GROMACS .gro file of C-alpha atoms in nm:
model
  180
    1VAL     CA    1   0.154 -10.177  11.125
    2LEU     CA    2  -0.220 -10.228  11.236
    3SER     CA    3  -0.124 -10.090  11.585
    4ALA     CA    4  -0.031  -9.735  11.414
    5ILE     CA    5  -0.357  -9.718  11.226
    6ALA     CA    6  -0.657  -9.878  11.485
    7ALA     CA    7  -0.479  -9.847  11.760
    8PRO     CA    8  -0.779  -9.721  12.042
    9ILE     CA    9  -0.769  -9.437  12.235
   10ASN     CA   10  -0.728  -9.576  12.566
   11GLY     CA   11  -0.461  -9.342  12.775
   12VAL     CA   12  -0.185  -9.561  12.727
   13GLY     CA   13   0.079  -9.582  12.446
   14ILE     CA   14  -0.003  -9.513  12.102
   15SER     CA   15  -0.349  -9.419  11.939
   16GLY     CA   16  -0.458  -9.464  11.583
   17VAL     CA   17  -0.503  -9.257  11.347
   18PRO     CA   18  -0.896  -9.425  11.283
   19PRO     CA   19  -0.912  -9.543  11.639
   20ASN     CA   20  -1.282  -9.670  11.624
   21VAL     CA   21  -1.239  -9.832  11.304
   22THR     CA   22  -1.325 -10.244  11.265
   23THR     CA   23  -1.043 -10.444  11.156
   24VAL     CA   24  -1.012 -10.779  10.968
   25ALA     CA   25  -0.698 -10.985  10.956
   26LEU     CA   26  -0.676 -11.229  10.640
   27LYS     CA   27  -0.385 -11.433  10.711
   28VAL     CA   28  -0.173 -11.545  10.354
   29LEU     CA   29   0.140 -11.679  10.478
   30ASP     CA   30   0.184 -11.953  10.708
   31ARG     CA   31   0.351 -11.974  11.034
   32ASN     CA   32   0.718 -11.971  10.867
   33GLY     CA   33   0.581 -11.676  10.639
   34VAL     CA   34   0.543 -11.817  10.340
   35GLY     CA   35   0.240 -11.819  10.109
   36THR     CA   36   0.155 -11.785   9.766
   37SER     CA   37   0.026 -11.505   9.503
   38ALA     CA   38  -0.307 -11.755   9.514
   39SER     CA   39  -0.353 -11.667   9.866
   40VAL     CA   40  -0.293 -11.300   9.820
   41ALA     CA   41  -0.520 -11.309   9.545
   42GLN     CA   42  -0.748 -11.497   9.764
   43ALA     CA   43  -0.758 -11.244  10.053
   44LEU     CA   44  -0.783 -10.933   9.782
   45VAL     CA   45  -1.075 -11.108   9.604
   46TYR     CA   46  -1.242 -11.156   9.963
   47ALA     CA   47  -1.235 -10.819  10.069
   48GLY     CA   48  -1.370 -10.660   9.721
   49GLU     CA   49  -1.663 -10.917   9.795
   50SER     CA   50  -1.689 -10.766  10.139
   51HIS     CA   51  -1.656 -10.424  10.048
   52PHE     CA   52  -1.357 -10.380  10.249
   53ASP     CA   53  -1.225  -9.967  10.256
   54VAL     CA   54  -0.871 -10.061  10.289
   55VAL     CA   55  -0.629 -10.333  10.248
   56SER     CA   56  -0.309 -10.362  10.399
   57MET     CA   57  -0.038 -10.565  10.288
   58SER     CA   58   0.310 -10.580  10.479
   59ILE     CA   59   0.420 -10.857  10.266
   60GLY     CA   60   0.641 -10.866   9.952
   61VAL     CA   61   0.798 -11.142   9.723
   62TYR     CA   62   1.000 -10.995   9.382
   63LEU     CA   63   0.885 -11.209   9.100
   64ASP     CA   64   1.013 -11.189   8.723
   65SER     CA   65   0.740 -11.018   8.526
   66SER     CA   66   0.781 -11.243   8.244
   67ALA     CA   67   0.907 -11.584   8.400
   68ASP     CA   68   0.618 -11.557   8.654
   69LYS     CA   69   0.370 -11.354   8.452
   70ALA     CA   70   0.077 -11.579   8.571
   71ASP     CA   71   0.138 -11.518   8.935
   72VAL     CA   72   0.188 -11.121   8.847
   73THR     CA   73  -0.131 -11.158   8.631
   74LEU     CA   74  -0.347 -11.331   8.922
   75VAL     CA   75  -0.290 -11.073   9.155
   76GLN     CA   76  -0.345 -10.772   8.968
   77ARG     CA   77  -0.691 -10.891   8.825
   78ALA     CA   78  -0.736 -10.961   9.212
   79ALA     CA   79  -0.643 -10.629   9.311
   80ASP     CA   80  -0.784 -10.467   9.000
   81PHE     CA   81  -1.127 -10.644   9.163
   82ALA     CA   82  -1.096 -10.525   9.468
   83ARG     CA   83  -1.015 -10.165   9.349
   84ARG     CA   84  -1.372 -10.165   9.150
   85ASN     CA   85  -1.551 -10.298   9.450
   86GLY     CA   86  -1.422  -9.993   9.652
   87VAL     CA   87  -1.126 -10.144   9.860
   88LEU     CA   88  -0.796  -9.936   9.836
   89PRO     CA   89  -0.483 -10.155   9.848
   90ILE     CA   90  -0.187 -10.032   9.997
   91GLY     CA   91   0.150 -10.286   9.986
   92SER     CA   92   0.505 -10.251  10.195
   93LEU     CA   93   0.752 -10.175   9.943
   94ASN     CA   94   0.950 -10.404  10.138
   95ASN     CA   95   1.286 -10.402  10.284
   96ASP     CA   96   1.629 -10.447  10.093
   97ASN     CA   97   1.719 -10.041  10.056
   98LEU     CA   98   1.657 -10.121   9.661
   99ASP     CA   99   1.567  -9.876   9.425
  100LEU     CA  100   1.276 -10.003   9.260
  101SER     CA  101   1.289  -9.730   8.978
  102ASP     CA  102   1.641  -9.871   8.862
  103ASN     CA  103   1.577 -10.056   8.568
  104LYS     CA  104   1.960 -10.176   8.615
  105VAL     CA  105   1.935 -10.357   8.943
  106MET     CA  106   1.572 -10.450   8.865
  107GLY     CA  107   1.589 -10.571   8.527
  108LYS     CA  108   1.204 -10.768   8.514
  109THR     CA  109   1.183 -10.766   8.840
  110VAL     CA  110   0.869 -10.667   9.008
  111GLU     CA  111   0.796 -10.643   9.397
  112LEU     CA  112   0.465 -10.759   9.456
  113PRO     CA  113   0.186 -10.647   9.567
  114ALA     CA  114   0.334 -10.309   9.595
  115ASP     CA  115   0.474 -10.258   9.267
  116LEU     CA  116   0.085 -10.307   9.102
  117ASP     CA  117  -0.108 -10.107   8.945
  118GLY     CA  118  -0.329  -9.966   9.158
  119VAL     CA  119  -0.162 -10.081   9.460
  120VAL     CA  120  -0.061  -9.750   9.688
  121GLY     CA  121   0.351  -9.823   9.795
  122VAL     CA  122   0.426  -9.768  10.100
  123SER     CA  123   0.817  -9.706  10.192
  124ALA     CA  124   0.939  -9.632  10.562
  125THR     CA  125   1.055  -9.368  10.757
  126GLY     CA  126   1.281  -9.312  11.100
  127TYR     CA  127   1.243  -9.076  11.346
  128ALA     CA  128   1.387  -8.774  11.135
  129ASN     CA  129   1.162  -8.835  10.867
  130GLN     CA  130   1.427  -8.945  10.650
  131LYS     CA  131   1.392  -9.284  10.452
  132ALA     CA  132   1.469  -9.617  10.691
  133TYR     CA  133   1.811  -9.774  10.610
  134TYR     CA  134   1.655 -10.068  10.513
  135SER     CA  135   1.338  -9.961  10.317
  136ASN     CA  136   1.291  -9.999   9.949
  137TYR     CA  137   1.202  -9.680   9.774
  138GLY     CA  138   1.134  -9.569   9.356
  139LYS     CA  139   1.005  -9.273   9.205
  140LYS     CA  140   0.723  -9.466   9.057
  141GLU     CA  141   0.686  -9.705   9.325
  142ALA     CA  142   0.683  -9.539   9.667
  143ASP     CA  143   0.347  -9.319   9.675
  144VAL     CA  144   0.375  -9.258  10.028
  145ALA     CA  145   0.597  -9.267  10.360
  146ALA     CA  146   0.505  -9.409  10.679
  147PRO     CA  147   0.675  -9.441  10.997
  148GLY     CA  148   0.890  -9.776  11.026
  149GLY     CA  149   1.169  -9.674  11.232
  150ASP     CA  150   1.520  -9.691  11.203
  151LYS     CA  151   1.771  -9.810  11.465
  152ARG     CA  152   2.072  -9.783  11.280
  153PHE     CA  153   2.070  -9.397  11.180
  154GLN     CA  154   1.788  -9.202  11.304
  155LEU     CA  155   1.762  -9.285  11.693
  156PRO     CA  156   1.543  -9.029  11.902
  157PRO     CA  157   1.685  -8.869  12.207
  158ALA     CA  158   1.767  -9.059  12.556
  159ALA     CA  159   1.398  -9.006  12.677
  160TYR     CA  160   1.246  -9.207  12.379
  161ARG     CA  161   1.232  -9.563  12.467
  162GLY     CA  162   1.277  -9.844  12.190
  163GLY     CA  163   1.659  -9.726  12.007
  164GLY     CA  164   1.523  -9.604  11.693
  165ARG     CA  165   1.260  -9.935  11.629
  166LEU     CA  166   0.856  -9.870  11.596
  167LEU     CA  167   0.659  -9.913  11.932
  168GLY     CA  168   0.345 -10.042  11.809
  169ALA     CA  169   0.018 -10.162  12.064
  170TRP     CA  170   0.025 -10.518  12.198
  171THR     CA  171  -0.339 -10.656  12.249
  172SER     CA  172  -0.452 -10.746  12.635
  173GLU     CA  173  -0.442 -11.116  12.572
  174THR     CA  174  -0.032 -11.060  12.540
  175ALA     CA  175   0.113 -10.754  12.713
  176GLY     CA  176   0.121 -10.907  13.010
  177SER     CA  177   0.382 -11.145  12.894
  178LEU     CA  178   0.599 -10.874  12.735
  179ASP     CA  179   0.933 -10.710  12.892
  180PRO     CA  180   0.853 -10.353  12.939
   0.00000   0.00000   0.00000
């Protein structure tokens, strides 16, 4: 996600939307991809205290809005704090091909953080600019759609590399170790 936003204009590969932007990575998950609502809330508060412009959260968890009310409230308050301090929180809607607006499916379940008030929810699209097969969606939840790739149903012409996946930029430190 970060490379789609901030890749430099260097004549090689992609370039980001604001290519001269300063980025800060706030780690909220451990090396196994496990984290807590408290770590997400801490990152949002830090972003608010630092007056960042945008927080991009490519994470998501399903919580019961009743049983997990304390976690939902904690992250909502942190998102509210960040917004009051000029931060625009953006969150992935997750990757389970669910209609998050369907109460029969979701019940009291919320997708955190994108389903929170004031967080811009993002769904994924493929090469044909249609919803990616895996992306969650919903009338109230999906505020915007962005390229995410779709290697199953939206394959690009053969001349394009990547087989329908979204290709991103790599750091100069890791680029030499990648298979072309």
